């Protein structure tokens, strides 16, 4: 089916886009001194290992259930959890009276 190939192409395209976007953002943060190099390498390694692990798990699930729609549900689930966590962090910061400047501190400290 052509629509299944379009899903795979969309996922691959967005993955490459995210890779370059995060790489550019990381280099930007490092060039402005907002991210200590000592943090960059461990975070990269954790992200790399998590990406490989997630890819292997999704391949296993896709082979077992033969449903490409599970990719969509996985992405939607991650977005939903991220949205909830960001909202909770904002509510907590508001209650504690933190202003935007203190929330956006640097990791270089």
XYZ file of N, CA and C in Angstrom:
327
model
N 0.842 -1.187 0.000
C 0.000 0.000 0.000
C 0.886 1.248 0.000
N 0.533 2.209 -0.793
C 1.309 3.442 -0.898
C 1.249 4.253 0.386
N 0.102 4.200 1.073
C -0.022 5.009 2.291
C 0.925 4.524 3.382
N 1.249 3.255 3.447
C 2.197 2.754 4.442
C 3.604 3.250 4.144
N 3.950 3.313 2.853
C 5.269 3.823 2.500
C 5.376 5.311 2.821
N 4.283 6.040 2.667
C 4.298 7.458 3.013
C 4.530 7.643 4.503
N 3.980 6.768 5.332
C 4.205 6.854 6.772
C 5.675 6.651 7.093
N 6.288 5.660 6.469
C 7.704 5.392 6.702
C 8.573 6.557 6.236
N 8.231 7.131 5.103
C 8.978 8.275 4.580
C 8.825 9.471 5.517
N 7.621 9.703 6.010
C 7.386 10.823 6.929
C 8.178 10.647 8.215
N 8.200 9.446 8.743
C 8.950 9.185 9.979
C 10.445 9.373 9.739
N 10.945 8.856 8.635
C 12.366 9.002 8.326
C 12.740 10.467 8.118
N 11.897 11.197 7.403
C 12.163 12.613 7.153
C 12.170 13.412 8.449
N 11.184 13.181 9.306
C 11.136 13.922 10.571
C 12.301 13.531 11.476
N 12.726 12.280 11.431
C 13.874 11.858 12.239
C 15.149 12.576 11.816
N 15.366 12.676 10.515
C 16.550 13.388 10.018
C 16.466 14.868 10.370
N 15.282 15.451 10.231
C 15.092 16.857 10.567
C 15.382 17.110 12.048
N 14.882 16.239 12.905
C 15.118 16.386 14.341
C 16.599 16.227 14.659
N 17.266 15.284 13.998
C 18.696 15.080 14.211
C 19.476 16.361 13.925
N 19.234 16.971 12.766
C 19.962 18.189 12.412
C 19.552 19.374 13.280
N 18.290 19.464 13.634
C 17.830 20.570 14.478
C 18.456 20.495 15.868
N 18.448 19.317 16.463
C 19.037 19.187 17.793
C 20.546 19.370 17.753
N 21.169 18.907 16.683
C 22.611 19.119 16.545
C 22.953 20.606 16.452
N 22.180 21.326 15.654
C 22.411 22.761 15.514
C 22.141 23.494 16.829
N 21.082 23.100 17.530
C 20.770 23.739 18.810
C 21.866 23.469 19.832
N 22.362 22.246 19.863
C 23.431 21.907 20.802
C 24.683 22.715 20.509
N 25.044 22.808 19.241
C 26.234 23.600 18.886
C 26.032 25.074 19.233
N 24.816 25.558 19.050
C 24.519 26.943 19.397
C 24.676 27.172 20.897
N 24.103 26.270 21.698
C 24.232 26.398 23.153
C 25.697 26.329 23.577
N 26.456 25.427 22.978
C 27.867 25.307 23.351
C 28.666 26.527 22.916
N 28.368 27.078 21.744
C 29.129 28.233 21.263
C 28.860 29.485 22.087
N 27.665 29.600 22.678
C 27.356 30.739 23.530
C 27.701 30.473 24.999
N 28.273 29.316 25.290
C 28.678 29.000 26.654
C 27.522 28.644 27.566
N 26.390 28.229 27.005
C 25.222 27.890 27.815
C 25.166 26.408 28.172
N 26.064 25.621 27.615
C 26.090 24.186 27.891
C 27.533 23.764 28.090
N 27.828 23.239 29.244
C 29.183 22.780 29.531
C 29.484 21.534 28.710
N 30.666 21.460 28.113
C 31.018 20.269 27.331
C 30.934 18.977 28.150
N 31.148 19.074 29.450
C 31.048 17.897 30.302
C 29.652 17.317 30.361
N 28.640 18.136 30.086
C 27.257 17.644 30.034
C 26.906 17.107 28.649
N 27.480 17.691 27.620
C 27.094 17.360 26.249
C 27.372 15.894 25.919
N 28.526 15.401 26.276
C 28.894 14.026 25.919
C 28.016 12.996 26.628
N 27.816 13.088 27.957
C 26.917 12.101 28.587
C 25.488 12.171 28.064
N 24.968 13.375 27.830
C 23.613 13.498 27.294
C 23.525 12.906 25.893
N 24.554 13.133 25.086
C 24.576 12.549 23.749
C 24.562 11.026 23.832
N 25.400 10.474 24.700
C 25.472 9.019 24.814
C 24.153 8.419 25.296
N 23.528 9.055 26.279
C 22.236 8.565 26.765
C 21.195 8.645 25.647
N 21.161 9.747 24.930
C 20.220 9.905 23.826
C 20.460 8.893 22.719
N 21.721 8.636 22.418
C 22.064 7.679 21.367
C 21.642 6.265 21.745
N 21.961 5.860 22.971
C 21.586 4.522 23.443
C 20.059 4.392 23.524
N 19.386 5.432 24.010
C 17.923 5.396 24.104
C 17.292 5.320 22.717
N 17.872 6.000 21.738
C 17.359 5.947 20.378
C 17.487 4.541 19.795
N 18.634 3.934 19.990
C 18.832 2.568 19.495
C 17.872 1.607 20.201
N 17.762 1.747 21.526
C 16.847 0.885 22.274
C 15.406 1.064 21.839
N 14.975 2.303 21.688
C 13.609 2.574 21.242
C 13.344 2.044 19.850
N 14.339 2.170 18.976
C 14.204 1.659 17.618
C 14.051 0.140 17.625
N 14.865 -0.545 18.409
C 14.768 -2.004 18.486
C 13.425 -2.455 19.064
N 12.978 -1.763 20.101
C 11.684 -2.114 20.713
C 10.549 -1.889 19.724
N 10.553 -0.752 19.020
C 9.489 -0.481 18.050
C 9.516 -1.474 16.890
N 10.707 -1.860 16.442
C 10.779 -2.870 15.375
C 10.171 -4.188 15.836
N 10.483 -4.582 17.065
C 9.924 -5.820 17.609
C 8.398 -5.743 17.674
N 7.897 -4.635 18.198
C 6.443 -4.464 18.328
C 5.776 -4.433 16.958
N 6.381 -3.726 15.999
C 5.801 -3.651 14.654
C 5.770 -5.020 13.975
N 6.817 -5.798 14.163
C 6.828 -7.147 13.575
C 5.793 -8.049 14.239
N 5.636 -7.896 15.541
C 4.711 -8.760 16.269
C 3.256 -8.458 15.927
N 2.892 -7.173 15.895
C 1.493 -6.792 15.702
C 1.132 -6.425 14.269
N 2.142 -6.215 13.404
C 1.900 -5.890 11.986
C 1.007 -4.655 11.814
N 1.192 -3.654 12.652
C 0.380 -2.428 12.587
C 1.312 -1.224 12.578
N 1.369 -0.516 11.466
C 2.211 0.683 11.361
C 1.652 1.843 12.182
N 0.367 1.780 12.506
C -0.245 2.864 13.272
C 0.342 2.967 14.677
N 1.027 1.936 15.146
C 1.639 1.982 16.472
C 2.726 3.043 16.560
N 3.368 3.354 15.428
C 4.363 4.425 15.406
C 3.695 5.746 15.762
N 2.546 5.978 15.166
C 1.792 7.204 15.432
C 1.399 7.285 16.901
N 0.922 6.182 17.455
C 0.517 6.176 18.863
C 1.720 6.375 19.793
N 2.862 5.826 19.435
C 4.070 6.011 20.249
C 4.494 7.476 20.261
N 4.509 8.093 19.091
C 4.885 9.508 18.997
C 3.880 10.376 19.751
N 2.585 10.085 19.576
C 1.548 10.846 20.283
C 1.684 10.681 21.793
N 2.029 9.495 22.238
C 2.217 9.255 23.670
C 3.375 10.063 24.240
N 4.473 10.104 23.514
C 5.635 10.889 23.970
C 5.286 12.367 24.026
N 4.581 12.861 23.018
C 4.172 14.270 23.006
C 3.226 14.562 24.168
N 2.293 13.657 24.444
C 1.352 13.860 25.546
C 2.074 13.897 26.889
N 2.985 12.959 27.111
C 3.744 12.933 28.376
C 4.588 14.193 28.507
N 5.232 14.627 27.420
C 6.042 15.848 27.450
C 5.195 17.069 27.782
N 4.019 17.142 27.195
C 3.119 18.267 27.450
C 2.711 18.306 28.918
N 2.355 17.173 29.454
C 1.951 17.102 30.871
C 3.104 17.493 31.780
N 4.304 16.969 31.510
C 5.459 17.292 32.353
C 5.835 18.766 32.276
N 5.743 19.354 31.073
C 6.042 20.779 30.943
C 5.016 21.626 31.689
N 3.751 21.231 31.618
C 2.708 21.962 32.333
C 2.930 21.876 33.841
N 3.259 20.686 34.330
C 3.507 20.519 35.765
C 4.719 21.328 36.219
N 5.770 21.357 35.398
C 6.951 22.150 35.741
C 6.618 23.639 35.781
N 5.800 24.097 34.854
C 5.404 25.505 34.835
C 4.538 25.858 36.036
N 3.608 24.977 36.380
C 2.752 25.215 37.543
C 3.591 25.258 38.811
N 4.521 24.326 38.933
C 5.389 24.292 40.117
C 6.221 25.567 40.214
N 6.791 26.003 39.075
C 7.605 27.216 39.074
C 6.761 28.436 39.428
N 5.525 28.477 38.956
C 4.637 29.587 39.268
C 4.312 29.617 40.756
N 4.032 28.466 41.312
C 3.719 28.380 42.745
C 4.917 28.797 43.585
N 6.113 28.388 43.159
C 7.322 28.736 43.906
C 7.775 30.169 43.635
N 7.127 30.847 42.693
C 7.423 32.254 42.426
C 8.674 32.480 41.607
N 9.094 31.487 40.854
C 10.279 31.672 40.018
C 9.905 32.471 38.784
N 10.799 33.361 38.407
C 10.555 34.118 37.184
C 11.212 33.417 36.002
N 11.003 33.949 34.826
C 11.504 33.297 33.603
C 13.023 33.218 33.603
N 13.688 34.235 34.098
C 15.153 34.248 34.081
C 15.722 33.103 34.921
N 15.099 32.805 36.050
C 15.630 31.735 36.878
C 15.315 30.361 36.285
N 14.254 30.255 35.497
C 13.931 28.984 34.834
C 14.866 28.712 33.675
N 15.371 29.771 33.057
C 16.214 29.635 31.879
C 17.695 29.830 32.214
N 18.111 29.378 33.371
C 19.506 29.456 33.756
C 20.352 28.585 32.854
N 21.649 28.723 32.947
C 22.529 27.969 32.073
C 22.939 26.666 32.721
N 23.286 25.711 31.898
C 23.827 24.446 32.380
C 25.342 24.519 32.497
N 25.914 25.655 32.173
C 27.358 25.803 32.206
C 27.868 26.101 33.608
N 26.970 26.304 34.532
C 27.365 26.670 35.895
C 27.861 25.472 36.664
